[in-house]
Coordinates of N, CA and C in Angstrom, one line a residue:
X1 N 38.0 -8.2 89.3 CA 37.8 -9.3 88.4 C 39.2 -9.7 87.8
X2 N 39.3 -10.7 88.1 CA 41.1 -11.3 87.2 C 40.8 -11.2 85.8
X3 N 42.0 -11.1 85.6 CA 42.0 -11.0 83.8 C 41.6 -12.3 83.1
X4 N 41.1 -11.8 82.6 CA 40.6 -13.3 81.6 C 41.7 -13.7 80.4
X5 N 41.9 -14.9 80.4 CA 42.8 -15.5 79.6 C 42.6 -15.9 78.2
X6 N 41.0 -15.9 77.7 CA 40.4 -16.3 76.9 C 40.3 -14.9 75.5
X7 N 40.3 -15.0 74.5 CA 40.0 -13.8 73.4 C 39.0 -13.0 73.9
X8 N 38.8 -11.3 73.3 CA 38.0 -10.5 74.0 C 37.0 -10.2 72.6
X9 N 36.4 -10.0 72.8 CA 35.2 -9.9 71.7 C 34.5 -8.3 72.2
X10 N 34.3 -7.4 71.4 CA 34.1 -5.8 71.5 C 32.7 -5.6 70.7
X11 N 31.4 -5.7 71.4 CA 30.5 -5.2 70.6 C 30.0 -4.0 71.3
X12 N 28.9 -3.7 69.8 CA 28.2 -2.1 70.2 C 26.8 -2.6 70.8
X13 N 26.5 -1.8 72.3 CA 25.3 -1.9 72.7 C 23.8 -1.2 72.5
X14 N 23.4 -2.0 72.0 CA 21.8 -1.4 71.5 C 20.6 -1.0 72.3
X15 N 19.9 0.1 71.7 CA 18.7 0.4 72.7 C 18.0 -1.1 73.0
X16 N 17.1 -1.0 74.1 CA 16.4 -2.2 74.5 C 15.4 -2.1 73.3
X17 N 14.6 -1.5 72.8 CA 13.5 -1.5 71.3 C 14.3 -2.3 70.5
X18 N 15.5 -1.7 69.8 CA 15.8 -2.6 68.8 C 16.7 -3.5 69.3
X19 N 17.2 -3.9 70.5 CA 17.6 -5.1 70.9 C 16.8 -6.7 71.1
X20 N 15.5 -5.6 71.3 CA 14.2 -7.2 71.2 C 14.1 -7.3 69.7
X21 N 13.9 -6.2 68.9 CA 13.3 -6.5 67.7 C 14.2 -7.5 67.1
X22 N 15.7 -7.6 67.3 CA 16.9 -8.2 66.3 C 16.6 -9.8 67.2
X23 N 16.5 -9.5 68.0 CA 16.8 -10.6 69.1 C 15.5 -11.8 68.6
X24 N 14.5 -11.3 68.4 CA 13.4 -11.9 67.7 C 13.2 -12.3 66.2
X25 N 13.8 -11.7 65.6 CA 14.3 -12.1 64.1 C 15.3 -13.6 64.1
X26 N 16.2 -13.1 65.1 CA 17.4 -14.3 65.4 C 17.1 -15.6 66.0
X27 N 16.0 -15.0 66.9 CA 15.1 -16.7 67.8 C 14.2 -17.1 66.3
X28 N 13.9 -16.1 65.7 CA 12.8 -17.3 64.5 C 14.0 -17.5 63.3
X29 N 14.9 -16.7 63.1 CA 15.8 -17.6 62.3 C 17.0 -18.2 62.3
X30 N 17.7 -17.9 63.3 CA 18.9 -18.6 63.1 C 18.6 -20.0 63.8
X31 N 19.5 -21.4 63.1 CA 19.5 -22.6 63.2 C 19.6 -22.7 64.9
X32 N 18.4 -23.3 65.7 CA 18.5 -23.3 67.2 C 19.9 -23.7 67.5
X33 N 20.6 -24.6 66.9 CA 21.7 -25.5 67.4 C 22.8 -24.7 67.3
X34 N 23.0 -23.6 67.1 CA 23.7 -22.5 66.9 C 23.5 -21.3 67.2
X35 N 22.4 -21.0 67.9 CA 22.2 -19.6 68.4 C 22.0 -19.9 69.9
X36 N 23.5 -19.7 70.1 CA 23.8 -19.3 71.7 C 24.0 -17.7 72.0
X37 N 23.6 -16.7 71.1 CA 23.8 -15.5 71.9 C 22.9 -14.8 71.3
X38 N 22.7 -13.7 72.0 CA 21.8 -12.6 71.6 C 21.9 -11.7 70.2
X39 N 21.1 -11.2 69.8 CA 21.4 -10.3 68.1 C 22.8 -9.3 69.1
X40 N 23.7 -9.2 68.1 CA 24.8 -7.9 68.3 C 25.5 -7.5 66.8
X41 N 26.1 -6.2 67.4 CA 26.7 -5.7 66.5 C 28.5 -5.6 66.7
X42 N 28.9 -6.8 66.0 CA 30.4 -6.8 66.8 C 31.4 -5.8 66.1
X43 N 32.2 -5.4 67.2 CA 33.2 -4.3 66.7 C 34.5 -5.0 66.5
X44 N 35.0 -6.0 67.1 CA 36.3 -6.2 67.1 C 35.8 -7.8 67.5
X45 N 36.6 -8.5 67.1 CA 36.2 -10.0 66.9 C 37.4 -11.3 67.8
X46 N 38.5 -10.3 68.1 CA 39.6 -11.6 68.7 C 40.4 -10.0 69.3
X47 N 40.2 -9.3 70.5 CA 41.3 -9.0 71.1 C 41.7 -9.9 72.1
X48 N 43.2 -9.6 72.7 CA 43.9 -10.7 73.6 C 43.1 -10.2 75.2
X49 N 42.9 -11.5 75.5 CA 42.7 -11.4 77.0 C 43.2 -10.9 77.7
X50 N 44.7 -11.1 77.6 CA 46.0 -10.4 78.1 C 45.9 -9.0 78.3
X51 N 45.3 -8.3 77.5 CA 45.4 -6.9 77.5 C 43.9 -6.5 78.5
X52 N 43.3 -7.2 78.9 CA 42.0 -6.7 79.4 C 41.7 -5.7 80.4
X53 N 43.0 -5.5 81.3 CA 42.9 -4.3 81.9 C 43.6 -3.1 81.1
X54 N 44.5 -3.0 80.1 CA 44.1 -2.0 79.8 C 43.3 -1.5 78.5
X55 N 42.7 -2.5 77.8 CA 41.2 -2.5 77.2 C 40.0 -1.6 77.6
X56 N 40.0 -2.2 79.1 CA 39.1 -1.9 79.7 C 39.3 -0.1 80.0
X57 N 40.5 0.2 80.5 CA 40.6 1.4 81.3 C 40.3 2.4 79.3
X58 N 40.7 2.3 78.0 CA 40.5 2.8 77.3 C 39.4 2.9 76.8
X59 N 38.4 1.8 77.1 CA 36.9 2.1 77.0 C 36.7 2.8 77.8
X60 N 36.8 2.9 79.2 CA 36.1 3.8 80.2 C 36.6 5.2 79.6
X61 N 37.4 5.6 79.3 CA 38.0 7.1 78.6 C 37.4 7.2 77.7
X62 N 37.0 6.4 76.4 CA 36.0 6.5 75.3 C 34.7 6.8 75.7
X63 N 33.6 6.4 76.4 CA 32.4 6.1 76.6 C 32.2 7.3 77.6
X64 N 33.1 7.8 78.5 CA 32.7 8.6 79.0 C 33.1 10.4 78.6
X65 N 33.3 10.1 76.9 CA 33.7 11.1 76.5 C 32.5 11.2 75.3
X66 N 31.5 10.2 74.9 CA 30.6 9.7 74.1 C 29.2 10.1 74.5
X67 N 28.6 10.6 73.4 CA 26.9 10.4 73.7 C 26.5 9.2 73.1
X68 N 25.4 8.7 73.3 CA 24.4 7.6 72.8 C 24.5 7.8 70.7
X69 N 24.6 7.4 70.0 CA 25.1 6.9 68.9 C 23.4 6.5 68.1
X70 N 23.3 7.5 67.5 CA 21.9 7.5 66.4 C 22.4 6.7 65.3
X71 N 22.1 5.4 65.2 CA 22.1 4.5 63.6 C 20.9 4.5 63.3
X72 N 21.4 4.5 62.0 CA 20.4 4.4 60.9 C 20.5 3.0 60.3
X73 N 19.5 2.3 60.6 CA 19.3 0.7 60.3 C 18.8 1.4 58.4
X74 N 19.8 0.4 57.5 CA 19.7 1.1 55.8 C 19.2 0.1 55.2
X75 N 19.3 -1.4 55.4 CA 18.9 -2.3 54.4 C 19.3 -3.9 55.2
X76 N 18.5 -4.7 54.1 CA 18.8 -6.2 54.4 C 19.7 -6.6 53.9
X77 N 20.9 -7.4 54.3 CA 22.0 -7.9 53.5 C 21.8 -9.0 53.2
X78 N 22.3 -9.9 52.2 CA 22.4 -10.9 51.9 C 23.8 -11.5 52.3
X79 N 24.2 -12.6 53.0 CA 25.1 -12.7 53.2 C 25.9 -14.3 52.8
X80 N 25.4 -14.6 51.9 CA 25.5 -16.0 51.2 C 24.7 -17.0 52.4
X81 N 24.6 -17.4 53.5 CA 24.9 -18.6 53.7 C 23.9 -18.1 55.5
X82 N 23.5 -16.4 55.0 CA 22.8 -15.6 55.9 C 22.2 -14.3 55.9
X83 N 21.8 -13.7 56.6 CA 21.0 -12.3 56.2 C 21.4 -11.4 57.7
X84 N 21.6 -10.2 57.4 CA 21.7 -9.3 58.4 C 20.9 -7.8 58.0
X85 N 20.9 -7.2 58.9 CA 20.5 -5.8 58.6 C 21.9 -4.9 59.0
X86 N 22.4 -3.8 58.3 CA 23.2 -2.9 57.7 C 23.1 -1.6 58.3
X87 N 23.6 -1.4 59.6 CA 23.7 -0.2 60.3 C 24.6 1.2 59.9
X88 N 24.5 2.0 59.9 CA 25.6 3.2 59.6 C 25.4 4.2 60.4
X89 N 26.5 5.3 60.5 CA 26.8 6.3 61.5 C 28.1 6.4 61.6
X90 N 28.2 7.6 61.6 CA 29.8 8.0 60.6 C 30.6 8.6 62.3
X91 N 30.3 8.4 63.2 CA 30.6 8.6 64.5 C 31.4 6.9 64.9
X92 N 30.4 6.1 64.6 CA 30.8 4.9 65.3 C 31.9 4.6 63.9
X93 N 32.3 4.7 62.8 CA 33.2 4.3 62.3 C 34.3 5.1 62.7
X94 N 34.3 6.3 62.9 CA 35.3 7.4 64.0 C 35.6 6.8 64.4
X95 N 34.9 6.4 65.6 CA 35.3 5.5 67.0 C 36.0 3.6 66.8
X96 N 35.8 3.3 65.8 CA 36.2 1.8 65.3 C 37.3 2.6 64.8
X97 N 37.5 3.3 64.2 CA 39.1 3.4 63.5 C 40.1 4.3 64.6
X98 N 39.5 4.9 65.4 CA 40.3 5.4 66.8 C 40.9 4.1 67.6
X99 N 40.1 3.0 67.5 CA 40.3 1.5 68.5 C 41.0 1.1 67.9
X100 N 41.2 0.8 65.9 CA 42.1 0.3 65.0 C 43.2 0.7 65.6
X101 N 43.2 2.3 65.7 CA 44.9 3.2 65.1 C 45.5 2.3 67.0
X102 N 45.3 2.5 67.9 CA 44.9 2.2 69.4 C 45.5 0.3 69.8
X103 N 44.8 -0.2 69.2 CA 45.4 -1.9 69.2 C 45.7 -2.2 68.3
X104 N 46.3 -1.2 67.0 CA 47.0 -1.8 66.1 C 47.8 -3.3 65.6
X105 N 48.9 -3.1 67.2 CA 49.9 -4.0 67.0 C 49.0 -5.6 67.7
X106 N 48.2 -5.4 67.9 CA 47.1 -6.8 68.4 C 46.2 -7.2 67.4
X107 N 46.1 -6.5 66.7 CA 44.5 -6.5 65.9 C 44.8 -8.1 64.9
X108 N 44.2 -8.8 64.8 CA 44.2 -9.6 64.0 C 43.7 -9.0 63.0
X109 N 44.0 -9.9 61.3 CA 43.4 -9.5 60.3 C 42.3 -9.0 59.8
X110 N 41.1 -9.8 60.2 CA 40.0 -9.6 60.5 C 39.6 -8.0 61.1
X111 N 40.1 -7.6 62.0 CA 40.0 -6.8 62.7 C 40.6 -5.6 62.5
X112 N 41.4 -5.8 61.3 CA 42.3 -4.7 60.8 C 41.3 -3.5 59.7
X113 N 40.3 -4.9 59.1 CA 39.6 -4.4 58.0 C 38.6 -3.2 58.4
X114 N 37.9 -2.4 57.5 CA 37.1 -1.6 57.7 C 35.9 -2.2 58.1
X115 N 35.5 -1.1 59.4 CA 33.5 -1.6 59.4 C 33.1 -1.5 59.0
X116 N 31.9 -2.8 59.1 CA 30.8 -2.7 57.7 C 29.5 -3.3 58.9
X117 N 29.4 -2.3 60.2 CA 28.3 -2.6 60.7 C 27.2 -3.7 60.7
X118 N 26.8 -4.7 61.2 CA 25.6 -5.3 61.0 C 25.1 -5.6 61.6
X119 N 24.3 -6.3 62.1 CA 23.7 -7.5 63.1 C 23.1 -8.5 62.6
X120 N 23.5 -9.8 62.5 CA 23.2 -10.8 61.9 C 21.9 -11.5 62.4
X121 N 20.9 -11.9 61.8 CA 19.8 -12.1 62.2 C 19.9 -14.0 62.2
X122 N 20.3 -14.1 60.6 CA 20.8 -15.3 60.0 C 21.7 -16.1 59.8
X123 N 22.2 -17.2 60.2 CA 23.6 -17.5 59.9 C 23.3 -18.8 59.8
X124 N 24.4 -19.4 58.8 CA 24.9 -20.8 58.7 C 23.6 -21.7 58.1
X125 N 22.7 -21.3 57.2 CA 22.0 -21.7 56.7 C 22.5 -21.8 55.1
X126 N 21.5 -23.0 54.2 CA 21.5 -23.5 53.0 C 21.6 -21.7 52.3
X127 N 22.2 -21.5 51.3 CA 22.2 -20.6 50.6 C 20.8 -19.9 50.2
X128 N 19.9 -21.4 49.6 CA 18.8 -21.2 48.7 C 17.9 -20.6 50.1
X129 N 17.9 -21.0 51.2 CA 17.0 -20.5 52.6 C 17.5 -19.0 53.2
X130 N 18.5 -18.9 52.9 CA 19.3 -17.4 53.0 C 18.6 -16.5 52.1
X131 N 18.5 -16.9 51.1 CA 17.8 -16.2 50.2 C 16.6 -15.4 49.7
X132 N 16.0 -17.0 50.0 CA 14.7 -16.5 50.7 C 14.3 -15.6 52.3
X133 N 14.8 -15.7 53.2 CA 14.7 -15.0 54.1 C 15.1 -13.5 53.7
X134 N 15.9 -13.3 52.8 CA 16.5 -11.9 52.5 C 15.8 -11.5 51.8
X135 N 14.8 -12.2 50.7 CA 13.7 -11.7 49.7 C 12.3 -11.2 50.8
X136 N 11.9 -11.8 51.6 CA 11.0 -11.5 52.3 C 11.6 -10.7 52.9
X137 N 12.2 -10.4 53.7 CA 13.0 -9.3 55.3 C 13.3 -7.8 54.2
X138 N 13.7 -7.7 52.9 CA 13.9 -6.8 52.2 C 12.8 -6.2 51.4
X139 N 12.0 -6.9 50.8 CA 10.8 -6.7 50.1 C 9.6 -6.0 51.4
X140 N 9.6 -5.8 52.5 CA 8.9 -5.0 53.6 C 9.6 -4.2 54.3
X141 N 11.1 -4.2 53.7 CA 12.1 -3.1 55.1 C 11.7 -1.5 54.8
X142 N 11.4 -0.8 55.4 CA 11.7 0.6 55.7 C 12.9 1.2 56.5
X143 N 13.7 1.9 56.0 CA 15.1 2.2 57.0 C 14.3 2.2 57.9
X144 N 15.2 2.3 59.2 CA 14.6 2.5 60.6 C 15.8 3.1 61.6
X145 N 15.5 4.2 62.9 CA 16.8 3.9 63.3 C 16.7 3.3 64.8
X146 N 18.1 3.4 65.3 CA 18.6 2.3 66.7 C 19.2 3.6 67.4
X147 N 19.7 3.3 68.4 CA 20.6 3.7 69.3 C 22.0 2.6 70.0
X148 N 22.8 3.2 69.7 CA 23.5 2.9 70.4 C 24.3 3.1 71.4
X149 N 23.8 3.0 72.3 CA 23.9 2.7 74.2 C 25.2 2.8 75.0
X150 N 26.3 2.1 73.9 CA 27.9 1.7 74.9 C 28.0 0.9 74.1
X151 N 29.3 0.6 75.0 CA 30.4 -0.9 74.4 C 30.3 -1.8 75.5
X152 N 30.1 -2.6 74.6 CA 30.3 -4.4 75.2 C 31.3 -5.4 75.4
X153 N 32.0 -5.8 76.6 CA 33.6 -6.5 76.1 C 33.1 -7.7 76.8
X154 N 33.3 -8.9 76.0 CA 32.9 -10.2 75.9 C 34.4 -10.9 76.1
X155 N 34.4 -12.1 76.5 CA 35.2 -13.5 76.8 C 34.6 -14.6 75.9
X156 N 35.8 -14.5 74.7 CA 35.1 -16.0 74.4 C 36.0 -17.4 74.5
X157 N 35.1 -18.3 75.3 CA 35.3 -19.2 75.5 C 35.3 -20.8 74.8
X158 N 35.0 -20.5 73.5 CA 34.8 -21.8 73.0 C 32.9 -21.9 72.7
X159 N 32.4 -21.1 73.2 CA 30.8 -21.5 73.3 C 30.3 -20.2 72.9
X160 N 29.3 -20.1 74.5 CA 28.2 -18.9 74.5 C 29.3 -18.0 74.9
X161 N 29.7 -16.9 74.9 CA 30.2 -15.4 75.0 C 30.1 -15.1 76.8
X162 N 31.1 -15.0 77.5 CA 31.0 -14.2 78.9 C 30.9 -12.9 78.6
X163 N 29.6 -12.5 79.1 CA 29.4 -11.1 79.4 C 30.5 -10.7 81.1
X164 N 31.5 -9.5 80.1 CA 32.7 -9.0 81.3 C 32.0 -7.8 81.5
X165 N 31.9 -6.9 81.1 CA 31.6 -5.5 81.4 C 30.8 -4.9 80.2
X166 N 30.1 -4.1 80.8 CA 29.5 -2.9 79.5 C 29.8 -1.3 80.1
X167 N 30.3 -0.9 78.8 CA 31.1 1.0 79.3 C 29.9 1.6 78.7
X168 N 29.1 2.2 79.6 CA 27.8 3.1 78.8 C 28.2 4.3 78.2
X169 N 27.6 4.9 77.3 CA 28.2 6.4 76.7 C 27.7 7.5 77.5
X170 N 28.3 8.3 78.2 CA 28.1 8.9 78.9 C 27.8 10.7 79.0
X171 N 28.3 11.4 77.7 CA 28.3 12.5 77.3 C 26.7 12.0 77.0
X172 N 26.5 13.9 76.7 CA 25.1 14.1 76.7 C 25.8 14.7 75.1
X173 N 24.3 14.4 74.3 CA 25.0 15.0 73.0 C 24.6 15.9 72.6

């Protein structure tokens, strides 16, 4: 596959159960005119295209040194203007700050900061509708937990997200 020219987008891959469940939250709420992709949990938001092979070769060393990744889904966020649910697992922030120390000299701002896990169910809505979605989604949440599967390395193009590759976790844990 030639290198892609376009930004690389790094998400965490979810079991198929809780990838329908998010994915269904997101078809009944986020604004249709804006929901071109699937629920995800993004790790890194703008790496350079440029670097994609060897991105790539440092995930395949990570994931196959990795078991499958027990989150604990903790709460509904409010997120002004949206609502997500709030993942944790003190492994995958291991592994996000190993990628920090790793693409440092690339990392954009954004990308420098600490994770704060999520999956956004809601976005880009009126505040007062955010709100309400977060009162109802929170007033019945029970933690719950996910798995997570691998890493995801995305092309973004201006639109929907090119799915490039997914590095599965491959240790047994």
């Amino acid at each position: 596959m030639p290198e892609p020219i376009a930004p690389l987008i790094l998400t965490l891959a979810l079991d198929a159960d809780s990838q329908r469940f998010f994915d269904a939250l997101r078809q009944q709420h986020f604004p249709p005119e804006r929901n071109f992709l699937q629920a995800h949990l993004t790790l890194f938001h703008h790496l350079p295209g440029s670097d994609y092979a060897p991105i790539c070769q440092t995930l395949t060393e990570l994931t196959s040194a990795e078991a499958p990744l027990m989150l604990s889904v903790t709460g509904v966020r409010f997120l002004g203007r949206g609502v997500a649910y709030s993942l944790e697992n003190s492994r995958l922030q291991a592994l996000h700050q190993h990628l920090q120390t790793r693409w440092q000299p690339s990392l954009t701002p954004q990308d420098q900061q600490k994770l704060k896990p999520h999956v956004t169910v809601q976005n880009k809505v009126d505040p007062a509708v955010a709100r309400s979605l977060h009162q109802e989604l929170a007033a019945d949440f029970q933690p719950f937990e996910a798995t997570g599967t691998g890493l995801q390395l995305w092309a973004y193009r201006g639109g929907p997200w090119e799915a490039l590759q997914t590095f599965a976790f491959k240790a047994t844990a």
